[in-house]
Amino acid sequence: IFAIVSCSCASALGSNMKGAPDESCRFESRIGDGKIGSIQLGDNIGQIGEKYQLKDSPLPYSDITGYAISFCGEKAVILAEADESGKIKSLSTTSTSFETDRGGAVGMSLRQLQMVHPEGVFSTGVEEGGWIAFRVDEIGGFFEFSLEGVELSCLRDEATCSLDELERPAIRYWAR
């Protein structure tokens, strides 16, 4: 069942609501506690399909097909991976519409995220093709950054990363 989210599907948390300027649609926009918006780790994907627009979608860095959950048409999209029973085990978004209670969001630079979440941890690694991340345990997830133009030495040891790495924007948020 496919449905566009409307005001009746939105959470009661008014301060965390986002509305598209050209639509009457509103949706929960908070990141945190294993959630992106109103979608939580452990939710049943079948029940989500009863409330929101849901379609099969390839998952990033995987050959597994997951689900794209769309809000307000496609103003904001969350990708979900579910296990065999339909229980959501990972969530991610590239949408700038979702943010932490302190305003951290996809599209912000590492330096900006460090300012709003000084408790967060910057890390890099070469495993799984390499990664740059800013993890905020308080919100149960991490922001991912592009590897384009990053020196291999930075991935091996974040202390060797150039100041340019601090200015690149986050490209995705993950809740796992």
PDB file of C-alpha atoms in Angstrom:
ATOM      1  CA  ILE A   1       0.000   0.000   0.000  1.00  0.00           C
ATOM      2  CA  PHE A   2       1.472   3.361  -1.006  1.00  0.00           C
ATOM      3  CA  ALA A   3       0.495   6.640   0.620  1.00  0.00           C
ATOM      4  CA  ILE A   4       1.965  10.103   0.747  1.00  0.00           C
ATOM      5  CA  VAL A   5       2.568  11.283   4.303  1.00  0.00           C
ATOM      6  CA  SER A   6       0.153  13.970   5.385  1.00  0.00           C
ATOM      7  CA  CYS A   7      -0.300  15.951   8.559  1.00  0.00           C
ATOM      8  CA  SER A   8      -2.295  13.101  10.079  1.00  0.00           C
ATOM      9  CA  CYS A   9       0.769  10.807   9.855  1.00  0.00           C
ATOM     10  CA  ALA A  10       3.090  13.211  11.641  1.00  0.00           C
ATOM     11  CA  SER A  11       4.359  12.928  15.178  1.00  0.00           C
ATOM     12  CA  ALA A  12       3.104  15.220  17.911  1.00  0.00           C
ATOM     13  CA  LEU A  13       6.596  16.661  18.447  1.00  0.00           C
ATOM     14  CA  GLY A  14       5.907  20.035  16.845  1.00  0.00           C
ATOM     15  CA  SER A  15       9.426  21.419  17.246  1.00  0.00           C
ATOM     16  CA  ASN A  16      10.828  18.487  15.273  1.00  0.00           C
ATOM     17  CA  MET A  17       8.353  18.728  12.415  1.00  0.00           C
ATOM     18  CA  LYS A  18       9.330  19.737   8.891  1.00  0.00           C
ATOM     19  CA  GLY A  19       6.957  20.823   6.209  1.00  0.00           C
ATOM     20  CA  ALA A  20       7.597  21.201   2.509  1.00  0.00           C
ATOM     21  CA  PRO A  21       6.902  24.828   1.492  1.00  0.00           C
ATOM     22  CA  ASP A  22       4.899  23.767  -1.561  1.00  0.00           C
ATOM     23  CA  GLU A  23       2.957  20.953   0.144  1.00  0.00           C
ATOM     24  CA  SER A  24       0.847  20.578   3.263  1.00  0.00           C
ATOM     25  CA  CYS A  25       2.931  17.524   4.166  1.00  0.00           C
ATOM     26  CA  ARG A  26       4.807  17.400   7.475  1.00  0.00           C
ATOM     27  CA  PHE A  27       6.985  14.684   8.975  1.00  0.00           C
ATOM     28  CA  GLU A  28       9.070  13.939  12.055  1.00  0.00           C
ATOM     29  CA  SER A  29      12.605  15.195  11.328  1.00  0.00           C
ATOM     30  CA  ARG A  30      14.609  14.201  14.428  1.00  0.00           C
ATOM     31  CA  ILE A  31      17.701  11.979  14.276  1.00  0.00           C
ATOM     32  CA  GLY A  32      18.550  10.070  17.444  1.00  0.00           C
ATOM     33  CA  ASP A  33      17.964   7.076  19.676  1.00  0.00           C
ATOM     34  CA  GLY A  34      18.253   4.593  16.792  1.00  0.00           C
ATOM     35  CA  LYS A  35      15.756   6.588  14.736  1.00  0.00           C
ATOM     36  CA  ILE A  36      15.624   8.723  11.653  1.00  0.00           C
ATOM     37  CA  GLY A  37      12.414  10.696  11.738  1.00  0.00           C
ATOM     38  CA  SER A  38       9.585   8.412  12.796  1.00  0.00           C
ATOM     39  CA  ILE A  39      11.336   5.230  11.581  1.00  0.00           C
ATOM     40  CA  GLN A  40      13.114   3.254  14.317  1.00  0.00           C
ATOM     41  CA  LEU A  41      15.489   0.321  14.305  1.00  0.00           C
ATOM     42  CA  GLY A  42      13.412  -2.749  15.125  1.00  0.00           C
ATOM     43  CA  ASP A  43      10.229  -1.441  13.459  1.00  0.00           C
ATOM     44  CA  ASN A  44       8.425  -3.843  11.130  1.00  0.00           C
ATOM     45  CA  ILE A  45       8.827  -2.842   7.476  1.00  0.00           C
ATOM     46  CA  GLY A  46       5.370  -4.210   6.630  1.00  0.00           C
ATOM     47  CA  GLN A  47       3.719  -1.847   9.095  1.00  0.00           C
ATOM     48  CA  ILE A  48       5.743   1.072   7.756  1.00  0.00           C
ATOM     49  CA  GLY A  49       4.433   0.295   4.263  1.00  0.00           C
ATOM     50  CA  GLU A  50       0.913   0.824   5.607  1.00  0.00           C
ATOM     51  CA  LYS A  51       1.718   4.439   6.598  1.00  0.00           C
ATOM     52  CA  TYR A  52       4.380   5.685   4.195  1.00  0.00           C
ATOM     53  CA  GLN A  53       5.386   5.456   0.549  1.00  0.00           C
ATOM     54  CA  LEU A  54       7.646   2.394   0.360  1.00  0.00           C
ATOM     55  CA  LYS A  55       9.502   0.833  -2.571  1.00  0.00           C
ATOM     56  CA  ASP A  56      12.352  -1.617  -3.144  1.00  0.00           C
ATOM     57  CA  SER A  57      15.730   0.087  -3.400  1.00  0.00           C
ATOM     58  CA  PRO A  58      19.385  -0.969  -3.612  1.00  0.00           C
ATOM     59  CA  LEU A  59      21.259  -0.343  -0.358  1.00  0.00           C
ATOM     60  CA  PRO A  60      24.549   1.591  -0.359  1.00  0.00           C
ATOM     61  CA  TYR A  61      27.751  -0.500  -0.352  1.00  0.00           C
ATOM     62  CA  SER A  62      25.763  -3.711  -0.672  1.00  0.00           C
ATOM     63  CA  ASP A  63      24.200  -6.005  -3.227  1.00  0.00           C
ATOM     64  CA  ILE A  64      21.187  -6.392  -0.924  1.00  0.00           C
ATOM     65  CA  THR A  65      17.873  -4.813  -1.852  1.00  0.00           C
ATOM     66  CA  GLY A  66      16.289  -2.788   0.895  1.00  0.00           C
ATOM     67  CA  TYR A  67      13.485  -0.267   1.080  1.00  0.00           C
ATOM     68  CA  ALA A  68      13.212   3.441   0.329  1.00  0.00           C
ATOM     69  CA  ILE A  69      10.722   5.149   2.646  1.00  0.00           C
ATOM     70  CA  SER A  70       9.619   8.477   1.153  1.00  0.00           C
ATOM     71  CA  PHE A  71       8.126  11.482   2.900  1.00  0.00           C
ATOM     72  CA  CYS A  72       6.292  14.326   1.146  1.00  0.00           C
ATOM     73  CA  GLY A  73       6.736  12.752  -2.266  1.00  0.00           C
ATOM     74  CA  GLU A  74      10.504  12.430  -2.176  1.00  0.00           C
ATOM     75  CA  LYS A  75      11.422  15.558  -0.195  1.00  0.00           C
ATOM     76  CA  ALA A  76      13.044  13.226   2.326  1.00  0.00           C
ATOM     77  CA  VAL A  77      13.960   9.557   1.899  1.00  0.00           C
ATOM     78  CA  ILE A  78      15.189   6.985   4.403  1.00  0.00           C
ATOM     79  CA  LEU A  79      16.755   3.706   3.270  1.00  0.00           C
ATOM     80  CA  ALA A  80      16.021   0.696   5.471  1.00  0.00           C
ATOM     81  CA  GLU A  81      17.452  -2.804   5.617  1.00  0.00           C
ATOM     82  CA  ALA A  82      15.225  -5.453   7.171  1.00  0.00           C
ATOM     83  CA  ASP A  83      15.930  -9.023   8.260  1.00  0.00           C
ATOM     84  CA  GLU A  84      13.932 -12.072   7.112  1.00  0.00           C
ATOM     85  CA  SER A  85      11.178 -11.363   9.638  1.00  0.00           C
ATOM     86  CA  GLY A  86      10.757  -7.769   8.388  1.00  0.00           C
ATOM     87  CA  LYS A  87      12.459  -6.164  11.392  1.00  0.00           C
ATOM     88  CA  ILE A  88      14.526  -3.068  10.435  1.00  0.00           C
ATOM     89  CA  LYS A  89      18.205  -3.545  11.270  1.00  0.00           C
ATOM     90  CA  SER A  90      19.778  -0.456   9.654  1.00  0.00           C
ATOM     91  CA  LEU A  91      18.632   2.979   8.497  1.00  0.00           C
ATOM     92  CA  SER A  92      20.379   5.666   6.479  1.00  0.00           C
ATOM     93  CA  THR A  93      19.556   8.939   4.766  1.00  0.00           C
ATOM     94  CA  THR A  94      21.222  11.447   2.466  1.00  0.00           C
ATOM     95  CA  SER A  95      18.447  13.956   3.128  1.00  0.00           C
ATOM     96  CA  THR A  96      19.311  17.258   4.783  1.00  0.00           C
ATOM     97  CA  SER A  97      15.752  17.389   6.199  1.00  0.00           C
ATOM     98  CA  PHE A  98      16.588  15.258   9.251  1.00  0.00           C
ATOM     99  CA  GLU A  99      18.649  16.640  12.140  1.00  0.00           C
ATOM    100  CA  THR A 100      19.762  15.950  15.680  1.00  0.00           C
ATOM    101  CA  ASP A 101      18.295  17.862  18.632  1.00  0.00           C
ATOM    102  CA  ARG A 102      21.310  20.176  18.396  1.00  0.00           C
ATOM    103  CA  GLY A 103      20.973  20.769  14.649  1.00  0.00           C
ATOM    104  CA  GLY A 104      23.534  18.285  13.271  1.00  0.00           C
ATOM    105  CA  ALA A 105      22.571  17.157   9.762  1.00  0.00           C
ATOM    106  CA  VAL A 106      23.756  15.662   6.498  1.00  0.00           C
ATOM    107  CA  GLY A 107      25.402  18.414   4.458  1.00  0.00           C
ATOM    108  CA  MET A 108      27.258  19.899   7.417  1.00  0.00           C
ATOM    109  CA  SER A 109      31.047  19.791   7.466  1.00  0.00           C
ATOM    110  CA  LEU A 110      32.943  17.705   9.982  1.00  0.00           C
ATOM    111  CA  ARG A 111      34.041  20.932  11.687  1.00  0.00           C
ATOM    112  CA  GLN A 112      30.388  22.080  11.985  1.00  0.00           C
ATOM    113  CA  LEU A 113      29.295  18.706  13.360  1.00  0.00           C
ATOM    114  CA  GLN A 114      32.135  18.811  15.906  1.00  0.00           C
ATOM    115  CA  MET A 115      30.894  22.216  17.071  1.00  0.00           C
ATOM    116  CA  VAL A 116      27.321  21.002  17.697  1.00  0.00           C
ATOM    117  CA  HIS A 117      28.397  17.573  18.992  1.00  0.00           C
ATOM    118  CA  PRO A 118      31.802  18.042  20.700  1.00  0.00           C
ATOM    119  CA  GLU A 119      31.395  14.577  22.286  1.00  0.00           C
ATOM    120  CA  GLY A 120      31.422  12.976  18.812  1.00  0.00           C
ATOM    121  CA  VAL A 121      34.384  10.965  17.562  1.00  0.00           C
ATOM    122  CA  PHE A 122      36.037  11.405  14.144  1.00  0.00           C
ATOM    123  CA  SER A 123      37.462   8.186  12.737  1.00  0.00           C
ATOM    124  CA  THR A 124      38.737   6.695   9.509  1.00  0.00           C
ATOM    125  CA  GLY A 125      39.572   3.227   8.297  1.00  0.00           C
ATOM    126  CA  VAL A 126      40.635   1.192   5.297  1.00  0.00           C
ATOM    127  CA  GLU A 127      38.268  -1.727   5.947  1.00  0.00           C
ATOM    128  CA  GLU A 128      35.390  -2.325   3.515  1.00  0.00           C
ATOM    129  CA  GLY A 129      36.940  -0.033   0.890  1.00  0.00           C
ATOM    130  CA  GLY A 130      37.664   2.813   3.302  1.00  0.00           C
ATOM    131  CA  TRP A 131      35.521   5.183   5.337  1.00  0.00           C
ATOM    132  CA  ILE A 132      35.448   8.528   7.123  1.00  0.00           C
ATOM    133  CA  ALA A 133      32.889   8.881   9.893  1.00  0.00           C
ATOM    134  CA  PHE A 134      31.821  11.089  12.776  1.00  0.00           C
ATOM    135  CA  ARG A 135      30.141   8.940  15.421  1.00  0.00           C
ATOM    136  CA  VAL A 136      27.858  10.409  18.066  1.00  0.00           C
ATOM    137  CA  ASP A 137      27.021   7.637  20.536  1.00  0.00           C
ATOM    138  CA  GLU A 138      24.472   9.872  22.273  1.00  0.00           C
ATOM    139  CA  ILE A 139      22.269   9.712  19.141  1.00  0.00           C
ATOM    140  CA  GLY A 140      23.078   6.101  18.244  1.00  0.00           C
ATOM    141  CA  GLY A 141      24.582   6.663  14.827  1.00  0.00           C
ATOM    142  CA  PHE A 142      27.206   8.279  12.645  1.00  0.00           C
ATOM    143  CA  PHE A 143      27.670  10.710   9.783  1.00  0.00           C
ATOM    144  CA  GLU A 144      29.547   9.442   6.715  1.00  0.00           C
ATOM    145  CA  PHE A 145      31.838  11.561   4.515  1.00  0.00           C
ATOM    146  CA  SER A 146      32.912  11.170   0.881  1.00  0.00           C
ATOM    147  CA  LEU A 147      36.247   9.516   0.166  1.00  0.00           C
ATOM    148  CA  GLU A 148      36.782  11.528  -3.021  1.00  0.00           C
ATOM    149  CA  GLY A 149      40.304  12.991  -3.026  1.00  0.00           C
ATOM    150  CA  VAL A 150      41.206  11.532   0.382  1.00  0.00           C
ATOM    151  CA  GLU A 151      44.775  10.319   0.795  1.00  0.00           C
ATOM    152  CA  LEU A 152      45.174   6.671   1.821  1.00  0.00           C
ATOM    153  CA  SER A 153      47.350   7.809   4.742  1.00  0.00           C
ATOM    154  CA  CYS A 154      44.307   9.658   6.171  1.00  0.00           C
ATOM    155  CA  LEU A 155      42.256   6.452   6.090  1.00  0.00           C
ATOM    156  CA  ARG A 156      45.027   4.554   7.857  1.00  0.00           C
ATOM    157  CA  ASP A 157      45.522   7.212  10.558  1.00  0.00           C
ATOM    158  CA  GLU A 158      43.064  10.093  11.039  1.00  0.00           C
ATOM    159  CA  ALA A 159      45.811  12.165  12.689  1.00  0.00           C
ATOM    160  CA  THR A 160      47.394  12.555   9.216  1.00  0.00           C
ATOM    161  CA  CYS A 161      44.232  13.951   7.586  1.00  0.00           C
ATOM    162  CA  SER A 162      44.506  17.442   6.133  1.00  0.00           C
ATOM    163  CA  LEU A 163      42.384  20.348   7.298  1.00  0.00           C
ATOM    164  CA  ASP A 164      40.404  19.966   4.053  1.00  0.00           C
ATOM    165  CA  GLU A 165      38.951  16.750   5.471  1.00  0.00           C
ATOM    166  CA  LEU A 166      37.313  18.840   8.210  1.00  0.00           C
ATOM    167  CA  GLU A 167      35.497  20.982   5.627  1.00  0.00           C
ATOM    168  CA  ARG A 168      33.955  18.246   3.452  1.00  0.00           C
ATOM    169  CA  PRO A 169      30.189  17.808   3.946  1.00  0.00           C
ATOM    170  CA  ALA A 170      28.607  14.731   5.482  1.00  0.00           C
ATOM    171  CA  ILE A 171      26.964  12.707   2.685  1.00  0.00           C
ATOM    172  CA  ARG A 172      24.874  10.266   4.740  1.00  0.00           C
ATOM    173  CA  TYR A 173      23.654   9.566   8.275  1.00  0.00           C
ATOM    174  CA  TRP A 174      23.447   5.953   9.531  1.00  0.00           C
ATOM    175  CA  ALA A 175      21.504   4.514  12.468  1.00  0.00           C
ATOM    176  CA  ARG A 176      22.658   0.996  13.317  1.00  0.00           C
TER     177      ARG A 176
END
